């Protein structure tokens, strides 16, 4: 037979494009339009119903960026349409930017009840099916003029309402009543499913040719000038091939409806409230027509928004959950970043998420659902288990630039040894549409063939929301069992996970350690003030809960601020969403985030101040919210005082001042040639005439020089920063090839000369920027602080601070949530080389067998570590990534003033790094209060107390979360300064697991490496 495939395929493509698809709507008649342009921010529907509407014509421009217009749509179904399927079809000016990235709308009935969202791939609302004829139509459309921001990553002012301008961005095209021709519509779907499948089958397979000839017969049966009249006959030619079942060996796809809705990204938070409402209205409407639909939906925050703002939609969600067409998933408050949130914050993501789903919907979620976060901390498996989650899902690893993940279904092992059953869908998208190419890719790509037979496909429009469509559900029906295609079964994710576990759980491979995304490495740094706000808010919440608990135990009349703390935690958790905390949102989002963090910190300061005031009569004390004892120099009333204070306790400044009048530690400064030497009993630090560290000697370890021979420390280095594509997200490897060392100093001056603290101030100017840094060394301290103020005015640059160390380190240790991870300092393999930028929390340490150096920070996450040969051997250079200046999606990212501190800690053990990181991030609080005995104490310093709070059930029980922080086993005793009647070990949600072992000495603890333990103490 002659090969005429391309001719038939070309004939099919033109017929579908030019004749068949346009014939889906058999008749149209326009609706009458009127409009009310809402002033300012979005308004509730009740206000819109009372608006003053003016006549509006199609073809008219509308909508300045980020504005809202309300349109009334009125008309009547023509009587001659009786018996037909009649819909309203709306096009407010959709562009080619896809659902969620342009104009969007929510249709309401005449009384303001929300009916259904509209977007470019879902423009219809069924009016009558079948119609009687003569039905009146009265609808209200809330239309959002959201601009398309991400165009080729070019700088744009559209990312903030303050800079976007007033020029209308859309032109209203049409609002019609239309008759949907069901035969033609189904013919389109039949042909699409078969054509897409055909193109995925090898030319040698008979099934491909069978489909081709069936499509050819379909075209022969179709009169292109009477598509409606011949569609049924054309469909009949396809029936036989559509009825051919898939073989038993076909790959099994569990499909779950999905609508990834970024809680903020190229739109502000307030717009996500409406995106969720539109999408959830779509899904609940769709389920009425397709009862087989299961919609998997995460992010408790978005449910809470809909509950507050759209009670009608909320009631429909609750019914859908009860009916089984809606599956709450994910167990978290938002789909957060999974690298930078602190340990307690990540625990609270799970606590607040699971509690919401349980209390509001009666569902105990069992999975972590993070398809789009930018890499995953190795602390997650243990946290998942402690929250009662059994499964973990991600998709983003398919974006890896260098190495392909070897597994799709596997056990993921965390730093403590806990494993969680994990799936990474081989379809490589969380926005699938049931296109033949997607399903074929899922089957070809699946790494576990021969051992497992099923994978998960989340389907529906997403990122900006939208969700599944009726076309997707129709395709799924045709694909349920079709020769040549994987089988498709719509079901809950939990059903997939359970089946996959039963089939493959005993054989599945293990991936140990972090799931590092080989992309988006700049998200550890971009939008520094957002990251700083998060870090400081996390620690302020920790401090507030601690002292509020102390106040409640000390003063029975004190009212623990449960509601305020709950609200503040949820605010911070929301801003950990994976496009807010990583810095990849528009300017509007980060502007609001900065303001929000300022309010959070101010309120927490007030809450803490009120609690501290209940701890006793008012002499000046230093309160230590860290669990470790500290001896530090603090400023009070214009004077420096050295104070020693136990962990989780308070110490009188007057008592401390008396203590240091005798012999004790001091700090001194001397001049040597062109340098200034800062010294105390632990360190001698030389600052040269360029304001760089030319020597750092560890006096405790025999005067060991910390810096590599011939190198200088705290060298600021400026690199050009031009990612290939994703500006805010990526730090591409080529940036390292060019750099400028900032060695010129405008001034180097001694500004404090002891005896309690010495300091040298260095000022530099470069480009359009200026930086002032103070090296501070306090009496008795084993760390050198670098307090940095910078006016950052660079464009597409990245600023690093380098410390070339004379330490031969095979690996670095970086703090993560509830522990730390080790990463090689070499680049032996592609996996090692790809980790050229890494995330660390409060500290990063490099070490030889018996000696280590740590870098501490108060708000920096991005780091790099490299092996650096020098004249006498091999050293290690550690760099902190301080600031960036990308132009998209925020054209003025990070421009302005910043203040942050980092510190060098020579001779630091892992325990020193843990305690030092806490000390830098939890400054001693000076307040008027009584001296407070440590609320709790642990006699093994390897056990770190993470949080102290009152139980959420308001019973008065004290909840303590602690963990083994050094990577070894620990046996310890926990003691309390208040009488304890009994104690339980609990899960993260404070639900008892087993009684804790108690004795007169306290609670006996035995912890594995990096084990997290939550205890619930019942005060007498």
mmCIF file of C-alpha atoms in Angstrom, residues 714-715 717 800-805 807 809 812 825 838 844-847 853-855 862-868 875-881 904:
data_model
loop_
_atom_site.group_PDB
_atom_site.id
_atom_site.type_symbol
_atom_site.label_atom_id
_atom_site.label_comp_id
_atom_site.label_asym_id
_atom_site.label_seq_id
_atom_site.Cartn_x
_atom_site.Cartn_y
_atom_site.Cartn_z
ATOM 1 C CA UNK A 714 35.230 38.617 54.361
ATOM 2 C CA UNK A 715 36.113 39.439 50.775
ATOM 3 C CA UNK A 717 32.773 39.566 45.513
ATOM 4 C CA UNK A 800 28.959 37.150 47.845
ATOM 5 C CA UNK A 801 31.041 37.275 51.024
ATOM 6 C CA UNK A 802 34.001 34.880 50.835
ATOM 7 C CA UNK A 803 35.956 33.224 53.655
ATOM 8 C CA UNK A 804 38.924 31.188 52.339
ATOM 9 C CA UNK A 805 39.660 28.845 55.242
ATOM 10 C CA UNK A 807 40.480 23.727 56.597
ATOM 11 C CA UNK A 809 37.093 19.626 54.470
ATOM 12 C CA UNK A 812 30.213 20.774 54.543
ATOM 13 C CA UNK A 825 32.908 19.869 48.800
ATOM 14 C CA UNK A 838 23.225 25.244 48.609
ATOM 15 C CA UNK A 844 27.219 26.185 57.886
ATOM 16 C CA UNK A 845 30.327 24.390 59.125
ATOM 17 C CA UNK A 846 33.401 22.877 57.463
ATOM 18 C CA UNK A 847 35.834 20.737 59.392
ATOM 19 C CA UNK A 853 34.949 26.587 61.477
ATOM 20 C CA UNK A 854 31.345 27.739 61.280
ATOM 21 C CA UNK A 855 29.706 30.660 59.527
ATOM 22 C CA UNK A 862 22.259 30.822 49.984
ATOM 23 C CA UNK A 863 25.852 29.551 50.273
ATOM 24 C CA UNK A 864 28.534 27.908 48.202
ATOM 25 C CA UNK A 865 31.478 25.788 49.337
ATOM 26 C CA UNK A 866 34.498 24.916 47.204
ATOM 27 C CA UNK A 867 37.856 23.193 47.658
ATOM 28 C CA UNK A 868 40.630 25.757 47.260
ATOM 29 C CA UNK A 875 41.692 24.699 51.915
ATOM 30 C CA UNK A 876 37.975 25.315 51.750
ATOM 31 C CA UNK A 877 36.278 28.537 50.729
ATOM 32 C CA UNK A 878 32.835 29.222 52.154
ATOM 33 C CA UNK A 879 30.760 32.020 50.695
ATOM 34 C CA UNK A 880 27.476 33.539 51.757
ATOM 35 C CA UNK A 881 25.208 34.817 48.992
ATOM 36 C CA UNK A 904 32.766 33.691 61.806
#
